[in-house]
mmCIF file of C-alpha atoms in Angstrom:
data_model
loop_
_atom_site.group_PDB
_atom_site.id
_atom_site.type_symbol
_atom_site.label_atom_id
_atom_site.label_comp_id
_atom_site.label_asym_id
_atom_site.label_seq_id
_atom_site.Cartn_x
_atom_site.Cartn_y
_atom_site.Cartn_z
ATOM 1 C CA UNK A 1 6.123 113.762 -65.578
ATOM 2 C CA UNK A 2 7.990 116.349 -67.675
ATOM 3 C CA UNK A 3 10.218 117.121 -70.644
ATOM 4 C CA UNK A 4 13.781 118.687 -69.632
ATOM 5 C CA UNK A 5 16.622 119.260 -72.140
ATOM 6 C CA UNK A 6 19.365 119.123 -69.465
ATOM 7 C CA UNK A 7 20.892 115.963 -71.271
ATOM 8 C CA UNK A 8 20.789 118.631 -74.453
ATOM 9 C CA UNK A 9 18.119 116.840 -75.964
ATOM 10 C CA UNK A 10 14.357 116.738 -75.006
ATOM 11 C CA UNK A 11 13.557 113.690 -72.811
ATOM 12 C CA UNK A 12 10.618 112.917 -70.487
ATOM 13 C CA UNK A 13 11.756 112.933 -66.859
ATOM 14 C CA UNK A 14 9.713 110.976 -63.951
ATOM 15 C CA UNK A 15 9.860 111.221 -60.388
ATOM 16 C CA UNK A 16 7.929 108.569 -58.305
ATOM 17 C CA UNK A 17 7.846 108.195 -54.384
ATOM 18 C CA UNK A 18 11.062 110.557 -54.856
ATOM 19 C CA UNK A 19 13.110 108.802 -57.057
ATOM 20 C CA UNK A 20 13.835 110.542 -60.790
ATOM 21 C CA UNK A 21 14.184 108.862 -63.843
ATOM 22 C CA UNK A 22 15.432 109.806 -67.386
ATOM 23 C CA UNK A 23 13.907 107.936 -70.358
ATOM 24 C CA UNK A 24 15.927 107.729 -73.453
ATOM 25 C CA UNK A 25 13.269 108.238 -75.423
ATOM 26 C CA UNK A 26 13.964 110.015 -79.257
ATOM 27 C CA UNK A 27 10.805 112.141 -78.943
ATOM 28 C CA UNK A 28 11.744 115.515 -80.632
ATOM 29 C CA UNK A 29 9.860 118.746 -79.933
ATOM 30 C CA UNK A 30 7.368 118.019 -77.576
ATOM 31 C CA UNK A 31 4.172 119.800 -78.574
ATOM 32 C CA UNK A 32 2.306 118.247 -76.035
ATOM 33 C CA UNK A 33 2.158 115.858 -73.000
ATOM 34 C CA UNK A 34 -0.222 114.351 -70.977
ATOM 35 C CA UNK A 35 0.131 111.099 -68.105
ATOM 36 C CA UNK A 36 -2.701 108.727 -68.024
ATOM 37 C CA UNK A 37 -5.199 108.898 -65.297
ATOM 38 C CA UNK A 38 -4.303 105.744 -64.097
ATOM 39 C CA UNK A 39 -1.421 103.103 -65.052
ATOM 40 C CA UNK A 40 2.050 104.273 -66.205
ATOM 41 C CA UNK A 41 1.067 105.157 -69.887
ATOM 42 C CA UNK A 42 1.876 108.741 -71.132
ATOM 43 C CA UNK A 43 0.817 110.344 -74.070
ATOM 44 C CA UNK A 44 3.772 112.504 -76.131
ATOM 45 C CA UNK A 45 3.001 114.849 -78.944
ATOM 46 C CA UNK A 46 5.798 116.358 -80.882
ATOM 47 C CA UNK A 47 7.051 118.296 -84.142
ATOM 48 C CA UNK A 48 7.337 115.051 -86.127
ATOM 49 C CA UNK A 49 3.361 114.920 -86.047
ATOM 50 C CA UNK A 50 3.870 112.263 -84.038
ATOM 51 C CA UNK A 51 1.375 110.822 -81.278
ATOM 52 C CA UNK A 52 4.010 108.344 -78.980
ATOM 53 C CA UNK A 53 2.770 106.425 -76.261
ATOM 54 C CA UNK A 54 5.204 105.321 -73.519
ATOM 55 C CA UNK A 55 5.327 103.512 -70.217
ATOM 56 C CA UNK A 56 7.232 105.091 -68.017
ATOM 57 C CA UNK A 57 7.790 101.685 -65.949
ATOM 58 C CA UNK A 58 9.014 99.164 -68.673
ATOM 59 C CA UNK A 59 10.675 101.991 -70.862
ATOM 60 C CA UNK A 60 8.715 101.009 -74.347
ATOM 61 C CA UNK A 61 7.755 103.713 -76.497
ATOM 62 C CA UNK A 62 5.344 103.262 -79.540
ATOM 63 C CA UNK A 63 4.817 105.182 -82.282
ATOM 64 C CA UNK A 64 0.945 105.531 -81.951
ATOM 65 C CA UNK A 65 -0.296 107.293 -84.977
ATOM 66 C CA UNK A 66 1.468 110.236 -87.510
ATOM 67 C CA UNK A 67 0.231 112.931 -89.788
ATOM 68 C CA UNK A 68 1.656 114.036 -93.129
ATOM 69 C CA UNK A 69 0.062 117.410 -92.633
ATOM 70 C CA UNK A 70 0.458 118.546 -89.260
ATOM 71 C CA UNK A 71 1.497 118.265 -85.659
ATOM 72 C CA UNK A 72 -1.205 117.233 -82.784
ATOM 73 C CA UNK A 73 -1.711 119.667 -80.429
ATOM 74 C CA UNK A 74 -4.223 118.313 -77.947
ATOM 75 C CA UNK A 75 -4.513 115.043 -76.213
ATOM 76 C CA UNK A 76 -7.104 113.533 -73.676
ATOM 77 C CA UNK A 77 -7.287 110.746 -71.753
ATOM 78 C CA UNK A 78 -10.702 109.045 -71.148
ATOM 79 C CA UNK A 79 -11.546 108.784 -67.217
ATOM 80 C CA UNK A 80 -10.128 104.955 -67.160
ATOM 81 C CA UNK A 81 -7.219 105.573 -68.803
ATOM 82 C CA UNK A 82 -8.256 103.111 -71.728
ATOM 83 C CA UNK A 83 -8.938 105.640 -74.574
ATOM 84 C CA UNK A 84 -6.927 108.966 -76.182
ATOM 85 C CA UNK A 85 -8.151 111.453 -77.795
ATOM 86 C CA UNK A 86 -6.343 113.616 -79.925
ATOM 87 C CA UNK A 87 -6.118 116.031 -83.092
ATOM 88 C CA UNK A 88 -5.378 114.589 -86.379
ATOM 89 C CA UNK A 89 -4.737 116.348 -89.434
ATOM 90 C CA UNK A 90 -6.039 114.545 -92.369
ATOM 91 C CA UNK A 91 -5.333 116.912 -95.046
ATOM 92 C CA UNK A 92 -3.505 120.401 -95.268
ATOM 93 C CA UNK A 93 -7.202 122.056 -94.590
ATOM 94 C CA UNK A 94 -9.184 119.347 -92.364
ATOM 95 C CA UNK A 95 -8.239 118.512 -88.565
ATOM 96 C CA UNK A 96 -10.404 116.106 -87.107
ATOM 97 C CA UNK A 97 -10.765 114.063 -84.123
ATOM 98 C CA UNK A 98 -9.473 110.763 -83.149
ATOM 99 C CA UNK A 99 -9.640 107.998 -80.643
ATOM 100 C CA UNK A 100 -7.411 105.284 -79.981
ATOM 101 C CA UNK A 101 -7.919 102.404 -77.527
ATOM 102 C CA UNK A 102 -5.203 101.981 -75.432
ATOM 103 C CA UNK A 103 -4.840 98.431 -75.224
ATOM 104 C CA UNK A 104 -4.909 97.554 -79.165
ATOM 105 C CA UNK A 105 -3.237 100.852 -80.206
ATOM 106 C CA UNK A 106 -5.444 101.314 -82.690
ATOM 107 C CA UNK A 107 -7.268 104.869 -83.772
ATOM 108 C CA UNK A 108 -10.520 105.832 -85.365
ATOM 109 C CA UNK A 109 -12.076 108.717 -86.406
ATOM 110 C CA UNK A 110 -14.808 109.990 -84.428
ATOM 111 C CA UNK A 111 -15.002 113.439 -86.680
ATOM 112 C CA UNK A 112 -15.735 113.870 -90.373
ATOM 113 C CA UNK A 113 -12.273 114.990 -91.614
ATOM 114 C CA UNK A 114 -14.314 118.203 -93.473
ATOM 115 C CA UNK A 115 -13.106 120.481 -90.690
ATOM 116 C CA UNK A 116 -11.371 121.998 -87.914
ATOM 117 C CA UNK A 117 -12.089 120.211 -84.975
ATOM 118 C CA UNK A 118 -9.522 121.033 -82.073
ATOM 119 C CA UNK A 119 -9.130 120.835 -78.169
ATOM 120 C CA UNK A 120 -10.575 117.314 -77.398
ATOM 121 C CA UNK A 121 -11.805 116.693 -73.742
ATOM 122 C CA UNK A 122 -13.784 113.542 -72.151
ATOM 123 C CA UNK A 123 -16.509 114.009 -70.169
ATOM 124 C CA UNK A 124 -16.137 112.858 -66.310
ATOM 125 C CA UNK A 125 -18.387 110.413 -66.264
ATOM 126 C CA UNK A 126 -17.872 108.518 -69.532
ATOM 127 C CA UNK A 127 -20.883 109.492 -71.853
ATOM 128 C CA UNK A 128 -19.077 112.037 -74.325
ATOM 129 C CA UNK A 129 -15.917 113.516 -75.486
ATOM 130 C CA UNK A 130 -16.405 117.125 -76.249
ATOM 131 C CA UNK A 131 -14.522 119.093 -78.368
ATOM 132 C CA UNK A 132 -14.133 122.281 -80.568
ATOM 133 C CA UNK A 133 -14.533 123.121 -83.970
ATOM 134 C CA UNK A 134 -14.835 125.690 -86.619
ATOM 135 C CA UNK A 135 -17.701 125.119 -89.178
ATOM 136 C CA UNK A 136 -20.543 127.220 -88.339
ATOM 137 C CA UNK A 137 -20.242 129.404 -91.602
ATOM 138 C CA UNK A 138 -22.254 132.529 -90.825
ATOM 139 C CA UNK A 139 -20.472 135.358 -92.939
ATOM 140 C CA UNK A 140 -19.891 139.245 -91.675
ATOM 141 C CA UNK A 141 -19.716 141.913 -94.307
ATOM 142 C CA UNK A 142 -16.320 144.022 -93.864
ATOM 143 C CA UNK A 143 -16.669 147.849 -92.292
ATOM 144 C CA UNK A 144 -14.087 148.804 -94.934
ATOM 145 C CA UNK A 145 -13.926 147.396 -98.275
ATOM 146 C CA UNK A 146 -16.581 144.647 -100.322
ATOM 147 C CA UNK A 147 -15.842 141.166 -99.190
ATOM 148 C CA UNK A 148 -17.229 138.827 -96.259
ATOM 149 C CA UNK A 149 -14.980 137.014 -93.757
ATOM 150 C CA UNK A 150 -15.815 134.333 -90.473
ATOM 151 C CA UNK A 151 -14.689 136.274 -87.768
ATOM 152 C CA UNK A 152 -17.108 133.817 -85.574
ATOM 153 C CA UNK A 153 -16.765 130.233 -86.474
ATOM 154 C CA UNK A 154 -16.374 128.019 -83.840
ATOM 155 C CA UNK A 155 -18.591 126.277 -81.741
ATOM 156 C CA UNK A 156 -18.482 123.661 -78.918
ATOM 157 C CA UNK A 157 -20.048 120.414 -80.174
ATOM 158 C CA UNK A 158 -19.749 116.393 -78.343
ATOM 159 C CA UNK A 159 -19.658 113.156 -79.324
ATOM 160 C CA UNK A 160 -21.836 110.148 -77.941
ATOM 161 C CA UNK A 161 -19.505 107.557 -77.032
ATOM 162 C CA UNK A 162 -23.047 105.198 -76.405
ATOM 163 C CA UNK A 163 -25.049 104.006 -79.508
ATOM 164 C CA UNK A 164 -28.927 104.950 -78.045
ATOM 165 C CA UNK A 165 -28.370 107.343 -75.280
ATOM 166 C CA UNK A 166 -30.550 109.717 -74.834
ATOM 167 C CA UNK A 167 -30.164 112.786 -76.846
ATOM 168 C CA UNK A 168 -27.630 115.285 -74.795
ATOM 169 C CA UNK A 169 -29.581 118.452 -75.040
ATOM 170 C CA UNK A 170 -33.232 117.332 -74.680
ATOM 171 C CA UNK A 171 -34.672 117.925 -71.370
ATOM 172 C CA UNK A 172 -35.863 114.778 -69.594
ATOM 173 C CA UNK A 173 -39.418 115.586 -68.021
ATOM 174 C CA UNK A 174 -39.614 116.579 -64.211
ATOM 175 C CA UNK A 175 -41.815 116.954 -62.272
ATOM 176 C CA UNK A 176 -43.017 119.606 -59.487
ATOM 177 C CA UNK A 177 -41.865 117.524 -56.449
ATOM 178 C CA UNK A 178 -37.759 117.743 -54.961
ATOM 179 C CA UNK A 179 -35.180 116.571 -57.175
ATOM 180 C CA UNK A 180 -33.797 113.208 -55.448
ATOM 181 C CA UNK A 181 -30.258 113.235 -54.702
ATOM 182 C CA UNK A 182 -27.708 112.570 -57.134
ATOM 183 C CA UNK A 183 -25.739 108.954 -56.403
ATOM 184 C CA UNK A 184 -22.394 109.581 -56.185
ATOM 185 C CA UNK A 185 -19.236 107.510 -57.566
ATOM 186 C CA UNK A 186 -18.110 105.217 -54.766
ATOM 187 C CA UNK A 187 -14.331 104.527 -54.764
ATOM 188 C CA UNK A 188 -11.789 106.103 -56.668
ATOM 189 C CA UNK A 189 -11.490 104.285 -59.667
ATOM 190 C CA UNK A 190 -13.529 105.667 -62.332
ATOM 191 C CA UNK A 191 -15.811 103.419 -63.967
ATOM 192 C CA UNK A 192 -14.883 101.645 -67.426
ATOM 193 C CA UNK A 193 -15.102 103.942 -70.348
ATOM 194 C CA UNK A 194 -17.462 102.057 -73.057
ATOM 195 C CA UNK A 195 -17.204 103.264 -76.561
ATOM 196 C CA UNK A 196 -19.164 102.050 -79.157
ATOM 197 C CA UNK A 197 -17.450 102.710 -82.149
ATOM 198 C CA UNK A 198 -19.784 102.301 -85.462
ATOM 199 C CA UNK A 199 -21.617 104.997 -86.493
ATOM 200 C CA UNK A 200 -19.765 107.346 -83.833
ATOM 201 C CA UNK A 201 -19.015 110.164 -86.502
ATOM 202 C CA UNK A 202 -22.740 110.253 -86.578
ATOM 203 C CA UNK A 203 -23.541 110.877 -83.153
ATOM 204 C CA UNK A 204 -22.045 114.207 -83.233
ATOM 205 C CA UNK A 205 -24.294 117.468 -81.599
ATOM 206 C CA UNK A 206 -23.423 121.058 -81.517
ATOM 207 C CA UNK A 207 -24.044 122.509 -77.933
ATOM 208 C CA UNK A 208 -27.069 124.928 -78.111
ATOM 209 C CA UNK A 209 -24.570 128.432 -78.114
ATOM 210 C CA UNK A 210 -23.770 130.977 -80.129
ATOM 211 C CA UNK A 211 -20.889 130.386 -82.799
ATOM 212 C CA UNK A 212 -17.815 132.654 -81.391
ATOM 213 C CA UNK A 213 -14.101 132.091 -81.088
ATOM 214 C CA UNK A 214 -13.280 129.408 -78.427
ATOM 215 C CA UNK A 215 -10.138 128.597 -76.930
ATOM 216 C CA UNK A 216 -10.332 125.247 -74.667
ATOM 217 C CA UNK A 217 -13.249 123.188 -73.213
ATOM 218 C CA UNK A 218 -13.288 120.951 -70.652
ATOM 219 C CA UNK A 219 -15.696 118.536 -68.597
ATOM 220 C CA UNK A 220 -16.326 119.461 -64.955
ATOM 221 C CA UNK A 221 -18.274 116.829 -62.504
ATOM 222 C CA UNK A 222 -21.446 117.432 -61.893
ATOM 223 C CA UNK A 223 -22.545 117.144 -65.389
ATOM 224 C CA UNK A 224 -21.344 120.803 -66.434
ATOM 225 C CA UNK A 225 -18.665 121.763 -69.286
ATOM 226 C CA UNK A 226 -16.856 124.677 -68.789
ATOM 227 C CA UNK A 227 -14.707 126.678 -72.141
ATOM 228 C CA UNK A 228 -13.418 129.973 -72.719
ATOM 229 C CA UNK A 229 -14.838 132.167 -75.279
ATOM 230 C CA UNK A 230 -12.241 134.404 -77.077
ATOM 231 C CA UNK A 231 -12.849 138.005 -78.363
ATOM 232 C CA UNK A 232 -11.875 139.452 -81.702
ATOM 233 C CA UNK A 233 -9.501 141.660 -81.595
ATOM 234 C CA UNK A 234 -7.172 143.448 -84.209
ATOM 235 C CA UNK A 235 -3.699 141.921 -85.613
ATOM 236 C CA UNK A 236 -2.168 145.164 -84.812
ATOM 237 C CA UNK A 237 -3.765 145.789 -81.810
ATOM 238 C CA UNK A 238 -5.117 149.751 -82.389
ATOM 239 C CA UNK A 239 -8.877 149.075 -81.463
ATOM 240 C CA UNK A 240 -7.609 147.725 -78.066
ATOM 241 C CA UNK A 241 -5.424 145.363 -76.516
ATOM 242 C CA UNK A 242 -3.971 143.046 -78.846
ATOM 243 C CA UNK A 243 -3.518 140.563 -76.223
ATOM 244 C CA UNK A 244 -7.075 140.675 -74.676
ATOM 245 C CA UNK A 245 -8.209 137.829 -72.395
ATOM 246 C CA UNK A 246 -11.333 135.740 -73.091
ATOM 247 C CA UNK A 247 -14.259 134.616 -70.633
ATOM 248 C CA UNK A 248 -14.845 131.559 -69.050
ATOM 249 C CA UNK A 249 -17.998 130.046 -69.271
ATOM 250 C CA UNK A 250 -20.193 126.932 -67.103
ATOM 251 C CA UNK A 251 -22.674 125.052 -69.023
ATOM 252 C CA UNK A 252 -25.131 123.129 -67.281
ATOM 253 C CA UNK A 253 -26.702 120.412 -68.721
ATOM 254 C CA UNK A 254 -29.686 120.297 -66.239
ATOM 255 C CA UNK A 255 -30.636 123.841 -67.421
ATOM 256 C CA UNK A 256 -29.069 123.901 -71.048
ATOM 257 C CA UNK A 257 -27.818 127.501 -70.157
ATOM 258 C CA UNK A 258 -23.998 128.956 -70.136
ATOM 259 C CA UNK A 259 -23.448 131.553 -67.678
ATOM 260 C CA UNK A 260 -20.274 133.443 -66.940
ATOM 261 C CA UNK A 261 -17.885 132.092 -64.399
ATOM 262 C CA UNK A 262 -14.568 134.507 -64.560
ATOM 263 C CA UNK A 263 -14.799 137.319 -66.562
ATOM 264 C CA UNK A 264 -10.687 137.496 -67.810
ATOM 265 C CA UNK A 265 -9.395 134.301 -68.386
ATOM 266 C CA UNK A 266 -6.854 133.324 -71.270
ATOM 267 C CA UNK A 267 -6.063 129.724 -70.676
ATOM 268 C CA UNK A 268 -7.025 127.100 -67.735
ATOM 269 C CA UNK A 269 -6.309 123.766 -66.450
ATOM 270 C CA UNK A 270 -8.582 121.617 -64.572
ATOM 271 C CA UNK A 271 -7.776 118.942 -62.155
ATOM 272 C CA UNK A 272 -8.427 115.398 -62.080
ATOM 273 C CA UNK A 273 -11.355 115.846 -59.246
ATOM 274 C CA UNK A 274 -13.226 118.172 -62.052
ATOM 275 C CA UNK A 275 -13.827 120.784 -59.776
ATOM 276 C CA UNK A 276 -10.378 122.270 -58.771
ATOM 277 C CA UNK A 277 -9.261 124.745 -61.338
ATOM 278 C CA UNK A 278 -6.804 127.138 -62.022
ATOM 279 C CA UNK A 279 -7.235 130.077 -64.428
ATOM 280 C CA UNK A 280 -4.482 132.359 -66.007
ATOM 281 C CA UNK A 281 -5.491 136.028 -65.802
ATOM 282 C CA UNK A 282 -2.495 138.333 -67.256
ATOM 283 C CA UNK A 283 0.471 137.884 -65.153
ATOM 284 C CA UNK A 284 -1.947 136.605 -62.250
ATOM 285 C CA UNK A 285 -3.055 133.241 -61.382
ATOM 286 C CA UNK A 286 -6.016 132.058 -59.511
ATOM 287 C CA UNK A 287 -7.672 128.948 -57.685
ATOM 288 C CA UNK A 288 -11.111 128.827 -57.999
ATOM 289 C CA UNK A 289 -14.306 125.974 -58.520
ATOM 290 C CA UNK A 290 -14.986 124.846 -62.084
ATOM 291 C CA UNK A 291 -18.784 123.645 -61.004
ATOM 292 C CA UNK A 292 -19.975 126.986 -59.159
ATOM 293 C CA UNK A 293 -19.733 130.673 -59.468
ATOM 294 C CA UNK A 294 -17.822 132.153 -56.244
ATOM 295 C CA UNK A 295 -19.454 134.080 -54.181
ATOM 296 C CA UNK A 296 -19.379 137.801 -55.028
ATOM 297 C CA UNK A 297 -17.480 138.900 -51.823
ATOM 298 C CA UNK A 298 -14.414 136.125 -52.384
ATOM 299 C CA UNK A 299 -14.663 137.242 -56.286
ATOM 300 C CA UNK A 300 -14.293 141.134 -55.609
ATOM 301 C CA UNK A 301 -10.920 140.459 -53.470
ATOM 302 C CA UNK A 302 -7.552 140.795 -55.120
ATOM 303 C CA UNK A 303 -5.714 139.822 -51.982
ATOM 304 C CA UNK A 304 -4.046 136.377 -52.286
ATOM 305 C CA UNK A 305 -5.418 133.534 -50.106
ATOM 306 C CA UNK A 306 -7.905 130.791 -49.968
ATOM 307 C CA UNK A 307 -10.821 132.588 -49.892
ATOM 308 C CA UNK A 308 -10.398 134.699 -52.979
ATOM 309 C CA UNK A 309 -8.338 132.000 -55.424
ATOM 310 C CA UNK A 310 -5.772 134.123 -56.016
ATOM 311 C CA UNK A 311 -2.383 132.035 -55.564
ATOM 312 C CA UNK A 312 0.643 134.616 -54.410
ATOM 313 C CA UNK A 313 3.699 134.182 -56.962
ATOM 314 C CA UNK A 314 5.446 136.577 -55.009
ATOM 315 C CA UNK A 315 6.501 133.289 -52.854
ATOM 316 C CA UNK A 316 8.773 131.872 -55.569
ATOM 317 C CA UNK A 317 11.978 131.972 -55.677
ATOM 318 C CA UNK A 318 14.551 131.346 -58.719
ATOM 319 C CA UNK A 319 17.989 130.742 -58.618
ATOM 320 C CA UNK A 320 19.706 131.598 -62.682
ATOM 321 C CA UNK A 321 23.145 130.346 -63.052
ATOM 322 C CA UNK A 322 23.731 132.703 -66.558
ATOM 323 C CA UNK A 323 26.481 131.048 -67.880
ATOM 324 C CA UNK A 324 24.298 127.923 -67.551
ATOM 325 C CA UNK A 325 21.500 129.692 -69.251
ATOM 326 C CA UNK A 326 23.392 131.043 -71.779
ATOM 327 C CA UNK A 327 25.049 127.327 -72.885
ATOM 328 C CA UNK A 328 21.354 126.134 -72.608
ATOM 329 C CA UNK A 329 19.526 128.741 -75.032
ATOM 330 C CA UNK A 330 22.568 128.060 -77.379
ATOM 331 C CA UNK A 331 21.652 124.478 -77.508
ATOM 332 C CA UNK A 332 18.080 124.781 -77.548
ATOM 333 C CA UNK A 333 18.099 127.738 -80.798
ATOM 334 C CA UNK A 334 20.914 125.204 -82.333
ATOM 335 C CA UNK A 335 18.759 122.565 -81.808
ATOM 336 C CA UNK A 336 15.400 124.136 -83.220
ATOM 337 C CA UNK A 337 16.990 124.550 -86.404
ATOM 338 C CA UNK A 338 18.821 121.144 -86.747
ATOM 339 C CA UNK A 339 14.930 119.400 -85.793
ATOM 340 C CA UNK A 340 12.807 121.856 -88.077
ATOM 341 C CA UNK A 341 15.364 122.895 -90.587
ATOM 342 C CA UNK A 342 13.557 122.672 -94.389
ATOM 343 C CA UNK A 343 15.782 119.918 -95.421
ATOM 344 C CA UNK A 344 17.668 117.342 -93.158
ATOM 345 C CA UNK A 345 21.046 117.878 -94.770
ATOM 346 C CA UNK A 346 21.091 121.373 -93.285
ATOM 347 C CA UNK A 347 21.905 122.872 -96.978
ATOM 348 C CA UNK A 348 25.136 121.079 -96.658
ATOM 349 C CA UNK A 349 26.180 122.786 -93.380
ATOM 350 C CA UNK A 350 28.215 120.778 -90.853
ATOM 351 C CA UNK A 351 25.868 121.800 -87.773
ATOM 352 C CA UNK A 352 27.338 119.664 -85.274
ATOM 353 C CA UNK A 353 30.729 121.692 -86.308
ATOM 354 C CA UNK A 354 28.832 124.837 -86.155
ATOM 355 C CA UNK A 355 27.802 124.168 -82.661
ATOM 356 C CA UNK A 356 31.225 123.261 -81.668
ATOM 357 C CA UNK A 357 32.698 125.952 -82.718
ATOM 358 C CA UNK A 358 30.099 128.697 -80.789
#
């Protein structure tokens, strides 16, 4: 699945088995876009504040929910495909989480809309959806002048989707003999998501970490979450690099600890296995386990190939037509401004004229 403007508008493109498809779909800006796990559902957000679903098979696309005060910017699908997840502004100042079931197209909040809760993820086996979100109000004093600010907000919190489970960061007791070996998931269908949906707002916890500046989160098998944890850094960039990458971090539910698994990371994506990841380091990008530290020999080499992670970019190869290019930023900057323009009228400007005559 993708979004391609070669018709001059945005429309999601499939390719199955290798046949492509176009679907006339009106979906606008695409903020965000994600294919269900299973089935031929995908989820669209775009610049309308908009959450679409559409099947990609019978062509039907649904309106699924829609903000008055902002765009979506995340979306998860549950394991089973039967549940989204998604942010939702509520009011100009409050984003919180929802979750919509699939088959009834119908959403709920699982967050109090009294903050900023961002980046939804599921967990891989079913038992939470963890997210991100900024209301851990610890103030700083300013260096320079009399006034206090949050530099350090956010935190990493879940939701129960199970009414009496047992509480997420309480130790169960053990005892001094072997741990017996964990059952693993026979087949590949992932078992049926089960949400129980009163009092879910309720069952929120707050992962037992320091409040900080985080960027994405993200189940990983094995019961284990992994999220990057961004620094502070100036708008200007004269204490350092204004651009500085964050840290990715592993935390293990079995221990309740997060330790460090790649030191310069500024954005990831994880597979559907939960253990195959990629991480974006700078201009560099890199293969490596979500539910293990590497060893310290592959981590040390910088030498693309399996061993390391590192995947070698110098391998592609891009053909640029420019007087293609150039007809297709024209089209894209003339259609930014006819989509996002303060008033639909254009201020009276005939647009479509304008474009005709550049």
């Amino acid at each position: 699945i993708a979004v391609s403007d070669e018709t001059g508008e945005e429309r999601v493109h499939s390719w199955r088995d290798g046949a492509a498809r176009t679907l006339d779909w009106d979906v606008g800006r695409v903020i965000a876009l994600r294919a269900a796990p299973r089935g031929s559902l995908v989820a669209i957000a775009n610049h309308r504040n908009e959450v679409l679903l559409g099947d990609v098979e019978s062509g039907a696309l649904h309106v699924l929910d829609h903000s008055d005060h902002g765009r979506s910017e995340s979306l998860a699908w549950a394991p089973d495909g039967a549940w989204l997840a998604y942010d939702f502004w509520e009011d100009p100042r409050h984003c919180a989480i929802k979750l919509a079931e699939v088959a009834t197209r119908t959403s709920t909040l699982v967050t109090q809309p009294e903050f900023r809760d961002y980046a939804p993820a599921f967990d891989p086996e079913g038992r939470y959806l963890y997210f991100l979100s900024i209301r851990t109000f610890d103030p700083v004093y300013d260096a320079v002048q009399f006034e206090l600010s949050f530099p350090r907000a956010a935190r990493p919190y879940l939701v129960a989707l199970q009414a009496g489970a047992r509480p997420p960061f309480e130790p169960a007791p053990k005892g001094l003999g072997t741990d017996a070996p964990s059952k693993a998931n026979g087949g590949d269908a992932p078992a049926a998501v089960k949400v129980d949906l009163p009092g879910i707002a309720r069952r929120v916890a707050a992962f037992p970490v320091n409040e900080g500046r985080f960027g994405q989160i993200a189940g990983v098998a094995g019961n284990k979450v992994i999220w990057t944890v961004l620094p502070i850094v100036g708008a200007h960039g004269r204490g350092g690099h204004k651009e500085a990458p964050g840290k990715l971090e592993l935390f293990d539910f079995e221990t309740l600890r997060a330790e460090t698994l790649a030191e310069k990371v500024q954005t990831f994506a994880l597979a559907r296995d939960g253990v195959t990841l990629v991480v974006h380091d700078g201009k560099r990008l890199r293969a490596i386990p979500a539910n293990r530290k590497q060893d310290p020999e592959s981590a040390r080499e910088e030498a693309p190939s399996r061993k390391s992670g590192w995947l070698d970019l110098g391998r592609i190869r891009a053909g640029v037509d420019p007087r293609a290019e150039w007809k297709q930023m024209l089209r894209e900057v003339w259609r930014l401004q006819r989509d996002q323009f303060w008033t639909p009228d254009m201020s009276g400007i005939d647009w479509n004229g304008v474009y005709e005559r550049y």
